[in-house]
Coordinates of C-alpha atoms and ligand atoms in Angstrom, one line a residue:
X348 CA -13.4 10.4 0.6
X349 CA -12.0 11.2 -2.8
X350 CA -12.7 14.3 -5.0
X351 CA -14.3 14.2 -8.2
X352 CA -11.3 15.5 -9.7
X353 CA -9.9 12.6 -10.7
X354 CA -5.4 12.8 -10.8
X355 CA -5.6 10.3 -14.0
X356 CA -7.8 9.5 -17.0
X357 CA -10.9 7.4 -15.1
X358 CA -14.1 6.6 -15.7
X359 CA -16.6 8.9 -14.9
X360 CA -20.2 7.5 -14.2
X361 CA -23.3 10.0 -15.2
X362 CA -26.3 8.8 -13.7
X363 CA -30.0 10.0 -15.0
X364 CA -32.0 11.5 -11.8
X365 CA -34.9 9.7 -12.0
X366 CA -37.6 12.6 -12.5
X367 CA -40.8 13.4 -10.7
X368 CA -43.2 11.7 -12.9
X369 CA -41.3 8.1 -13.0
X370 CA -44.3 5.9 -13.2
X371 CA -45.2 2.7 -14.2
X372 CA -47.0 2.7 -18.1
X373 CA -46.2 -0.8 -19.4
X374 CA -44.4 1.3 -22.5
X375 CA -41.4 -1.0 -22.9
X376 CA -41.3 -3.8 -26.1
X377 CA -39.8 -6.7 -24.4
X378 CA -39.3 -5.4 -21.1
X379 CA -40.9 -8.4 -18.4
X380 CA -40.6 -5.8 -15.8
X381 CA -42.2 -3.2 -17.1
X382 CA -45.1 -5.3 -18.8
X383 CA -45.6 -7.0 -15.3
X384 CA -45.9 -3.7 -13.5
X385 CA -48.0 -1.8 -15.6
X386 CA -50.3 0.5 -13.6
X387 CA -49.1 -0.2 -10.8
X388 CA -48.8 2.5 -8.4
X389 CA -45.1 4.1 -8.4
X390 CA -43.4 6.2 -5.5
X391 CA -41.1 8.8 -7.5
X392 CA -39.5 10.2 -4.3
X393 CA -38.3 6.5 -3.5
X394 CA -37.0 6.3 -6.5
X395 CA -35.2 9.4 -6.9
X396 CA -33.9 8.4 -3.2
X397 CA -32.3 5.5 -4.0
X398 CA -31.1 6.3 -7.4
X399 CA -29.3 9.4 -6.0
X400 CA -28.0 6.8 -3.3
X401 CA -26.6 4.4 -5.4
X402 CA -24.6 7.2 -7.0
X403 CA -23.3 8.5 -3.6
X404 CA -22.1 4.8 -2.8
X405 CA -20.4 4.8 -5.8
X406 CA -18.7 8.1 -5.0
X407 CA -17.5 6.7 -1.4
X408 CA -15.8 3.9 -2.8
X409 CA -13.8 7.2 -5.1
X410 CA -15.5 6.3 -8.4
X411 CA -15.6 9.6 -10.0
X412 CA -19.8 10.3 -10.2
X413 CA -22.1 12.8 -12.1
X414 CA -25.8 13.6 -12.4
X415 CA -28.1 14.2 -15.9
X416 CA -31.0 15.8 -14.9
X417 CA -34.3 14.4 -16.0
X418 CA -36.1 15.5 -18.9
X419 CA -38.6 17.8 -19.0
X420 CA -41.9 16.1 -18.3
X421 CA -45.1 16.8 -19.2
X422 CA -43.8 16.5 -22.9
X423 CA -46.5 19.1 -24.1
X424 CA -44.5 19.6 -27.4
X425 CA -44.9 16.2 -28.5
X426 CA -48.8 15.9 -27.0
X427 CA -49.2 19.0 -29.5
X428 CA -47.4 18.2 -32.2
X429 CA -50.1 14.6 -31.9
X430 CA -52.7 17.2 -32.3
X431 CA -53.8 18.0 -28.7
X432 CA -54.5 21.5 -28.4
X433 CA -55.9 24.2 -26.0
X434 CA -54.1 25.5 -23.0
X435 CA -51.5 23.0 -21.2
X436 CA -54.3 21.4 -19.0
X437 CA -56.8 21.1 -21.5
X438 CA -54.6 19.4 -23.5
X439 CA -53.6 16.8 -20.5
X440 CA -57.2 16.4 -20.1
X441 CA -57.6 15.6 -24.0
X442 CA -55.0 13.4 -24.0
X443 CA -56.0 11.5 -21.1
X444 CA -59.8 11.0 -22.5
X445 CA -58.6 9.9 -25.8
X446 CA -55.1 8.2 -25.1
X447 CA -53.9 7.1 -21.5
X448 CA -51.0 5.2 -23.6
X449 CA -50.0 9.0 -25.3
X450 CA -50.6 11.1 -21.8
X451 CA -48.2 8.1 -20.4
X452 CA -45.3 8.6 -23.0
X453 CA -45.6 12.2 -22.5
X454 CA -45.2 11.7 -18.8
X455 CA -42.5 8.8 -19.0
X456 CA -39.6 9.2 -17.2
X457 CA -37.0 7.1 -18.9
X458 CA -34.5 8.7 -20.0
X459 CA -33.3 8.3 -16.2
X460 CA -31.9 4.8 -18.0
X461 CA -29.1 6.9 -19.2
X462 CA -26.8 3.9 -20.3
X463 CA -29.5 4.3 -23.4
X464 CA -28.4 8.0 -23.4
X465 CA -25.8 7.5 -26.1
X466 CA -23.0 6.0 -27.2
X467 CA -19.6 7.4 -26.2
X468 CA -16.0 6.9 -27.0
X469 CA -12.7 7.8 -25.4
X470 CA -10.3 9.9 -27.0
X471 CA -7.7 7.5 -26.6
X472 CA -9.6 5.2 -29.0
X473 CA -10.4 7.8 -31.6
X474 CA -8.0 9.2 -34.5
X475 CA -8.5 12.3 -33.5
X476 CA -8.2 12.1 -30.2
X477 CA -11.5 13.3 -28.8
X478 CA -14.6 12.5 -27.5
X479 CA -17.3 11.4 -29.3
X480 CA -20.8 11.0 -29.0
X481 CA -24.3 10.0 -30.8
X482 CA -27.2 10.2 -28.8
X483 CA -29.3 7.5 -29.5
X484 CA -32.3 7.6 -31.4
X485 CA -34.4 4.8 -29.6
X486 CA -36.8 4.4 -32.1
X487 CA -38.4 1.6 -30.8
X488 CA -40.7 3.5 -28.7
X489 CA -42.3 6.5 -28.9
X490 CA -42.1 7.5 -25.4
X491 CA -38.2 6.8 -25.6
X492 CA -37.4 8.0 -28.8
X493 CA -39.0 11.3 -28.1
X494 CA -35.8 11.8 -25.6
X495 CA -33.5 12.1 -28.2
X496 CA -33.2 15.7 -28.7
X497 CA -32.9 16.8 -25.6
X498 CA -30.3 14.5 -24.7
X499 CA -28.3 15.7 -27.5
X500 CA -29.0 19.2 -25.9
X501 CA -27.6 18.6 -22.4
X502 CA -24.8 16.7 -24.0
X503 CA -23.7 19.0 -26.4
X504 CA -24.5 21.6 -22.5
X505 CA -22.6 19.8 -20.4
X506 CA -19.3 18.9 -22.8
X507 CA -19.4 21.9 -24.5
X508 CA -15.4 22.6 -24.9
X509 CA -15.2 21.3 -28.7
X510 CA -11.1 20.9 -28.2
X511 CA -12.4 18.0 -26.1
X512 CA -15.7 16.6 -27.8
X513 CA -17.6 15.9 -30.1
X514 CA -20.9 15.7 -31.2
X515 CA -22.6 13.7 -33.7
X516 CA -26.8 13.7 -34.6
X517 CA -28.2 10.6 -33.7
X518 CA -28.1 7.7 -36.2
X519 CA -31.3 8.5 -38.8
X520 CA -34.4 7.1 -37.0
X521 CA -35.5 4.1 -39.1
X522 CA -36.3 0.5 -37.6
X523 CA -33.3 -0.9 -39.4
X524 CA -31.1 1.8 -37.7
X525 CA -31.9 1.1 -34.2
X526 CA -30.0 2.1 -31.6
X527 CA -30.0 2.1 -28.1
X528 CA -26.8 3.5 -27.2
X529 CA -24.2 2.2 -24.4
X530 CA -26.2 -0.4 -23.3
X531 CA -25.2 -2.0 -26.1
X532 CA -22.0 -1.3 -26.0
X533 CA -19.2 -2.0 -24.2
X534 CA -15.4 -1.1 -24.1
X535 CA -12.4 -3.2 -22.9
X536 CA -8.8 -1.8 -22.0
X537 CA -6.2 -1.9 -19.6
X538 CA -6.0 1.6 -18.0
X539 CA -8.5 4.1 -19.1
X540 CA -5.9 5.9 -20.6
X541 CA -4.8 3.0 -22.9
X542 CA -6.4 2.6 -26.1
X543 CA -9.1 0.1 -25.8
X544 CA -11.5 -2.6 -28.0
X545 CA -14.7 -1.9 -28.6
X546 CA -17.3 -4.1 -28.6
X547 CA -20.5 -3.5 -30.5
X548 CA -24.0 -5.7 -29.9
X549 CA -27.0 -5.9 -32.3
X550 CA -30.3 -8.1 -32.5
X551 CA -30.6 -7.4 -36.2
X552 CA -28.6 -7.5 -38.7
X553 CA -29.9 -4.7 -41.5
X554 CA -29.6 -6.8 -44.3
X555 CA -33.4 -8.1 -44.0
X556 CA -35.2 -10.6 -42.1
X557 CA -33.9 -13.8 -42.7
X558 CA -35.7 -15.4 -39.7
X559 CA -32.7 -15.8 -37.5
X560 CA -34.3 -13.0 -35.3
X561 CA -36.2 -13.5 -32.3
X562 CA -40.0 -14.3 -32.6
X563 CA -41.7 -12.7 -29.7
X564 CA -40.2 -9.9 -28.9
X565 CA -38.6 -6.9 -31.6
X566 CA -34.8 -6.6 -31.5
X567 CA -34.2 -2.9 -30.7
X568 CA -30.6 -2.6 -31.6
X569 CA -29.6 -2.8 -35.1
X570 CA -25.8 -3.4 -36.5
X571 CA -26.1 -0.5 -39.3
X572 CA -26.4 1.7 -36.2
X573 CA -23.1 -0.1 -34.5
X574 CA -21.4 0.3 -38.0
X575 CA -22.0 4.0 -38.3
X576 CA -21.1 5.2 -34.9
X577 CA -17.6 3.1 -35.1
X578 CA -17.0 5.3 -38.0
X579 CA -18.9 8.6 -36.7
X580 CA -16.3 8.1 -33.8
X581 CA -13.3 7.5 -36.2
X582 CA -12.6 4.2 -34.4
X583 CA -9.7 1.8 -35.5
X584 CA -11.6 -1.0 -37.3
X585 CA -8.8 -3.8 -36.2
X586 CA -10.1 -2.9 -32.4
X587 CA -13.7 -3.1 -32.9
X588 CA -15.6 -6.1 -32.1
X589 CA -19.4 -6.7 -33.5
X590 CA -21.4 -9.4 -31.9
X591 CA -25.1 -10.8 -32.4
X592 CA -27.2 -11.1 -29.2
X593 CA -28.6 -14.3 -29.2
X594 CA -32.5 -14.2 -30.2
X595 CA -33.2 -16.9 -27.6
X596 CA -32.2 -14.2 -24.8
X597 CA -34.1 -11.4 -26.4
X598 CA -37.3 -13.8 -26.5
X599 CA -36.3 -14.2 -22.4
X600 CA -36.6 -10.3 -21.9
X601 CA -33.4 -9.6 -22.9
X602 CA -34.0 -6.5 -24.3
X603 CA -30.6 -4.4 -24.4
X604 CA -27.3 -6.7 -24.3
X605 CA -26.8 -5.0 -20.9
X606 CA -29.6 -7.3 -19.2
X607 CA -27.0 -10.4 -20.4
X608 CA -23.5 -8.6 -20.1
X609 CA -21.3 -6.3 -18.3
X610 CA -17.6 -5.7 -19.4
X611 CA -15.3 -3.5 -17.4
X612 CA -11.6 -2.8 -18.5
X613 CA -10.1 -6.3 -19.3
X614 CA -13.2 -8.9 -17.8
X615 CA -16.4 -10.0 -20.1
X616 CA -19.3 -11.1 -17.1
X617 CA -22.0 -12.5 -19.4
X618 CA -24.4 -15.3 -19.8
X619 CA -23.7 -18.6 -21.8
X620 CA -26.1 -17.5 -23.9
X621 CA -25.7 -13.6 -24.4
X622 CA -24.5 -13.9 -28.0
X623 CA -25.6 -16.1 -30.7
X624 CA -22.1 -17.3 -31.4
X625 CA -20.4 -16.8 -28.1
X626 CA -17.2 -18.9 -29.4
X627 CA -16.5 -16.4 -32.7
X628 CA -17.6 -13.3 -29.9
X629 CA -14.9 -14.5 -27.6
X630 CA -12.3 -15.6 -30.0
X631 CA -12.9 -12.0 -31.8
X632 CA -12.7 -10.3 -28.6
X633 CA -9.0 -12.2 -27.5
X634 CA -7.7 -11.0 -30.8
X635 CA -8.4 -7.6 -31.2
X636 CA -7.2 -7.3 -27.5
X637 CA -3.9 -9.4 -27.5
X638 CA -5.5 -12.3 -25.7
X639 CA -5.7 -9.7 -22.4
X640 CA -9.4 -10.2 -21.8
X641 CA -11.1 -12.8 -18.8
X642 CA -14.6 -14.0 -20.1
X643 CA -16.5 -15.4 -17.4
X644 CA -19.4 -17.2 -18.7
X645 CA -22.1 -18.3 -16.4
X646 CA -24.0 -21.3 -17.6
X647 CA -27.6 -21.7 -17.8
X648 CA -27.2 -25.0 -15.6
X649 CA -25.8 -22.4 -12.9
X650 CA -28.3 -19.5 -14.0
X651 CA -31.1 -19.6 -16.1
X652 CA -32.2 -17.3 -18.2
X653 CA -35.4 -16.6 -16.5
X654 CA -33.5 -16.1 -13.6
X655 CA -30.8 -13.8 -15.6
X656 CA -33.3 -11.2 -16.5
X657 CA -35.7 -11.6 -12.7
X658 CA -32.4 -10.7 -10.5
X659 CA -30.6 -8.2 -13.2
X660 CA -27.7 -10.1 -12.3
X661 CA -25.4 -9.3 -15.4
X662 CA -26.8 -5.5 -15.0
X663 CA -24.5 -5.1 -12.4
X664 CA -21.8 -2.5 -12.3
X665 CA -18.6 -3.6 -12.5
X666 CA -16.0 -0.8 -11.3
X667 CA -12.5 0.0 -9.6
X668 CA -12.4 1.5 -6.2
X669 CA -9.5 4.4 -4.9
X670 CA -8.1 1.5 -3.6
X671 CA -7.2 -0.5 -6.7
X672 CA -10.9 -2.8 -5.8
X673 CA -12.9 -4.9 -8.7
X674 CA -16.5 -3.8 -7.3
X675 CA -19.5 -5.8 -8.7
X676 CA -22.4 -3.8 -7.5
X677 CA -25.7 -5.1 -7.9
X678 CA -29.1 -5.2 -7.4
X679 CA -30.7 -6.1 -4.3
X680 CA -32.7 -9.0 -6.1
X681 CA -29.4 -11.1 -6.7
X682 CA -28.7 -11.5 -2.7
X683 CA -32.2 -12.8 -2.7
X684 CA -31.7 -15.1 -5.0
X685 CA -30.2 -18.6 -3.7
X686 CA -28.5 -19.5 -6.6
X687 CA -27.1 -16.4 -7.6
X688 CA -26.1 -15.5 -4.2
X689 CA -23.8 -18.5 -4.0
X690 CA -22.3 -17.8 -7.9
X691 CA -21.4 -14.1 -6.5
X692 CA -19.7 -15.9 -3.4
X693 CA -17.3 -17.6 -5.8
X694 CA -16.8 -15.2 -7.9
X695 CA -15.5 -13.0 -4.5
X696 CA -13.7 -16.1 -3.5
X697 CA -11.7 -16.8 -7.5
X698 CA -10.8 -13.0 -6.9
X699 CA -13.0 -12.6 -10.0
X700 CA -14.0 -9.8 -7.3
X701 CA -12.5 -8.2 -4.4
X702 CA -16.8 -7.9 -3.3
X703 CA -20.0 -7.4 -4.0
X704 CA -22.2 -4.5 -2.7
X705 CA -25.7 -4.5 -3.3
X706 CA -28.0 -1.5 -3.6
X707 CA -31.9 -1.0 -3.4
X708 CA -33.4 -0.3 -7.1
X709 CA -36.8 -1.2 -6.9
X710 CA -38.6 1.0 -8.2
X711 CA -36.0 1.6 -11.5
X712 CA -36.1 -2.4 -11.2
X713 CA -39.9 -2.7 -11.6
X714 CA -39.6 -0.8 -15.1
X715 CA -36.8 -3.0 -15.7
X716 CA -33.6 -0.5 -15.3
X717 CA -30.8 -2.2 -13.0
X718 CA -27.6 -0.3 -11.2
X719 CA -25.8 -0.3 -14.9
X720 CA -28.4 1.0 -17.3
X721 CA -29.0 4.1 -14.6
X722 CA -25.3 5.2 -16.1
X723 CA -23.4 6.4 -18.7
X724 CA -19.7 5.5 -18.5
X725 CA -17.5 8.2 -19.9
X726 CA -14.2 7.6 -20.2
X727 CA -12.2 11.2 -19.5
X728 CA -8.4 12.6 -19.3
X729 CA -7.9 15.2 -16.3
X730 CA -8.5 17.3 -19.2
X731 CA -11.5 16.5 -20.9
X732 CA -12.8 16.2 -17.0
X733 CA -11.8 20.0 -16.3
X734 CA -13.9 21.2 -19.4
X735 CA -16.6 19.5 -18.2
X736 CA -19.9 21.8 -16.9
X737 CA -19.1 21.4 -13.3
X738 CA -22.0 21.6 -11.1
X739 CA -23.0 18.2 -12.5
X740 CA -20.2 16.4 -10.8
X741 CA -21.6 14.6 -7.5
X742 CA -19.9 16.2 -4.1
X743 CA -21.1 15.6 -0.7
X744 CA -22.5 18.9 -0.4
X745 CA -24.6 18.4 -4.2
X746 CA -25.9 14.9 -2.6
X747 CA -27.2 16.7 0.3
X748 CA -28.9 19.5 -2.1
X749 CA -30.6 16.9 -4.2
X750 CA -31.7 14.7 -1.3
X751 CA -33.4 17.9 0.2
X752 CA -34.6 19.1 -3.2
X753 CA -36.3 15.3 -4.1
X754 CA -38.3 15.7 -0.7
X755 CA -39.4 19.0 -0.9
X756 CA -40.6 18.5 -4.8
X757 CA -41.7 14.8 -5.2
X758 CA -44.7 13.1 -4.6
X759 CA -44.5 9.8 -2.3
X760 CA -46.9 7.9 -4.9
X761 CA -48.6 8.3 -8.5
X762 CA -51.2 6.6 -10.0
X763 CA -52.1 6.4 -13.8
X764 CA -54.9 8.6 -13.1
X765 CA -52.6 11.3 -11.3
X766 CA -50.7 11.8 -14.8
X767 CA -52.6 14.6 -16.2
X768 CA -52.9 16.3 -13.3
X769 CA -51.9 20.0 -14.0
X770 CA -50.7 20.4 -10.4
X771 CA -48.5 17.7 -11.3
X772 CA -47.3 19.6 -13.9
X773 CA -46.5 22.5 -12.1
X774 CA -44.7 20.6 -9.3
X775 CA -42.5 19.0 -12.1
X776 CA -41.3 21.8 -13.7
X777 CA -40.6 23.9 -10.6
X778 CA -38.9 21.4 -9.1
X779 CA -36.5 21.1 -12.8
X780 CA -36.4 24.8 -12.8
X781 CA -34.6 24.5 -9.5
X782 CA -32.5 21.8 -10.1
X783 CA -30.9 23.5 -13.8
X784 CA -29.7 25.9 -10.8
X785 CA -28.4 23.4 -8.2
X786 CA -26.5 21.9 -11.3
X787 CA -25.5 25.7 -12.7
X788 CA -27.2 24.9 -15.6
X789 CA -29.0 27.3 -16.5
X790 CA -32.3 27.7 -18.5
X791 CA -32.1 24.6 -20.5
X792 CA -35.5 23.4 -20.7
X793 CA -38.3 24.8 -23.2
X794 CA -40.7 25.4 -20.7
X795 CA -37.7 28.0 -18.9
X796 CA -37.6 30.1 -21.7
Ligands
SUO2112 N1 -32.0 0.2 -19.8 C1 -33.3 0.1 -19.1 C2 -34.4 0.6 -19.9 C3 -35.7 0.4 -19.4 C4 -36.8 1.1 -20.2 N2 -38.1 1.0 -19.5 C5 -39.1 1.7 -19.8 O1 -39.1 2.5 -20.7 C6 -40.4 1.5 -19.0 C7 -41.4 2.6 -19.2 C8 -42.7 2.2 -18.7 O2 -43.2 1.1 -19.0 O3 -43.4 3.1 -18.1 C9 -36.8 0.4 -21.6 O4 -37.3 -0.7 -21.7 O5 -36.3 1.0 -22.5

């Protein structure tokens, strides 16, 4: 078993715990999943389980892992702030009678989707040699966007030494700024330590609507957002990469580029028709990287579309073991899957691979959040990692606490009509009052002070 003191610049992976009111609101602009599953009873202490397990396999293979803790849910500020007032469970109640869709985003727990957390990068790739970040300002949706702030707050909490980091506002939240954060991102290099080539993805291009967009569904990621971070994060512009998602995929449910496309260190894993010019994407991508990065395309003929965004199959993690492994973990769904089964196969057996392990999302699945958008990769020296608050780094003995604490605080099901429940509320903030000390935290959360 390794320690999560890594001896060299890694990877570290945070993971959102997926919070006590996860539930299934149908909140998501061209999300199939979460559209399909919309009020559908969800089990929140399932989910927490097998979130929390994926990021103790991840730490047995000597991947270095850390938790986010959930936001704080009820969101009463923002129910108020809409004009719902009274005491807390009058204005549950209120909201409930006049707006199921705002009691829903004020109980929404998505920010567990922490590859939508922000978008960080590595000091080795910045001029100043730190950290950066930008928390995302998801604009797209209300219940998304309204996580925004206090992800900048437990950011700014939890890499708070500002030799090491730093910390930008989100990009201002207008529709032609969206952004989404990592899962749009993604960073190529050959060691961790070594400077590496970022890669930027956007479904709109700011400069207007010239029709070249996709027509049923909104893009959510804009390229004004890419543009500013890569110079927020003081980024060399000869290693950044900026590539249009193809609005064919977005129209499929392709929602973030990370439904389409994975990248870790010098491989590309995506979909013939992730980008919409995948030849300039690639060609851009072999330049600005010396002609070190492996694409691996999988054509439609081998996996459709359809069948790209039903098995998450490109929402895989891709990451390196203690033992020098390329690990493609992924969901569950793509061992069911014939086709997709047999593609992973070969990729094991043209050492694209050294294996596949697959791990049990469904719950996170049936909102349409795979085994990569449950994390935020950041990239830190032994450093940056020692600066870092500690009791957020997974150990054995913090999986064991959090396994206990999920069973002792969550409920085994929730319905819509459970959501404005003020017992419900009560259960959720005791249980994140508990867990801000589990992690040594602190009182972060409004509702603590
Ligand atoms: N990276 C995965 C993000 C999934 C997220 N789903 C949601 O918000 C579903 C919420 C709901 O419908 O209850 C989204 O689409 O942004």
């Amino acid at each position: 078993m390794s320690n999560t003191t890594a001896p060299t610049t890694a990877e570290v992976n945070f993971d959102g715990l997926i919070g006590p009111t996860h539930n299934y609101a149908g909140l998501a602009p061209g999300n199939l999943a979460s559209r399909s599953h919309r009020r559908e009873p969800s089990h929140p202490r399932a989910a927490a389980r097998q979130g929390l397990a994926k990021m103790a396999r991840l730490r047995s293979l000597g991947v270095p892992q850390a938790v986010l803790p959930p936001q704080p849910r009820p969101n009463l500020g923002l129910l108020r702030r809409l004009g719902f007032s009274g005491d807390d469970a009058t204005v549950l109640e209120a909201a409930q009678k006049q707006s199921p869709h705002l009691l829903a985003t004020a109980m929404s727990s998505s920010s567990m989707w922490t590859a939508n957390a922000a978008t960080v990068c590595p000091s080795a790739d910045a001029d100043d040699r730190r950290v950066h970040f930008t928390p995302a300002n998801l604009v797209t949706s209300l219940h998304r966007a309204s996580e925004t702030d206090v992800t900048a707050m437990l950011l700014r909490r939890i890499f708070h030494d500002p030799r090491f980091f730093v910390h930008h506002d989100a990009v201002p939240s207008s529709t032609d700024m969206g952004d989404e954060g990592a899962a749009n991102h993604t960073r190529f290099c050959d060691t961790f330590d070594a400077p590496g080539v970022q890669l930027f993805v956007y479904g709109s291009d700011s400069r207007g609507d010239d029709g070249s967009g996709p027509k049923r569904f909104v893009a959510r990621q804009s390229k004004a957002a890419g543009e500013a971070i890569a110079r927020l994060h003081r980024l060399d512009p000869d290693r950044v990469v900026f590539a249009k998602q193809n609005p064919r995929a977005i129209d499929a449910g392709v929602f973030h580029n990370d439904v389409i496309a994975v990248g870790h260190r010098q491989l590309l894993l995506c979909h013939e028709q992730a980008f919409a010019q995948p030849d300039r994407v690639i060609e851009d991508l072999r330049r600005t990287t010396n002609d070190t990065i492996r694409v691996v395309q999988v054509p439609e003929q081998r996996v459709s579309l359809d069948d790209a965004v039903a098995t998450y199959l490109f929402n895989s993690q891709i990451v390196t073991t203690e033992t020098d492994q390329t690990v493609l973990v992924a969901p569950e769904d793509c061992r069911q899957h014939s086709g997709v089964n047999a593609l992973l196969g070969e990729l094991v057996e043209d050492n694209t691979f050294d294996r596949v392990e697959f791990v049990d999302l469904r719950e996170s699945m049936d909102n349409g959040g795979g085994p990569a958008c449950l994390r935020l990769r950041v990239v830190l020296t032994p450093d940056e990692l020692a600066s870092v608050a500690s009791g957020v780094l997974l150990t054995d003995e913090l999986v064991i606490q959090l396994e206990n604490w999920i069973d002792r605080h969550y409920r085994e099901s929730l319905t819509a009509a459970d959501l404005a429940d003020p017992v419900l509320m009560k259960e959720s903030y005791q249980a994140l009052d508990e867990l801000t000390d589990l992690l040594r935290l602190g009182a972060i959360y409004d509702f603590q002070r």
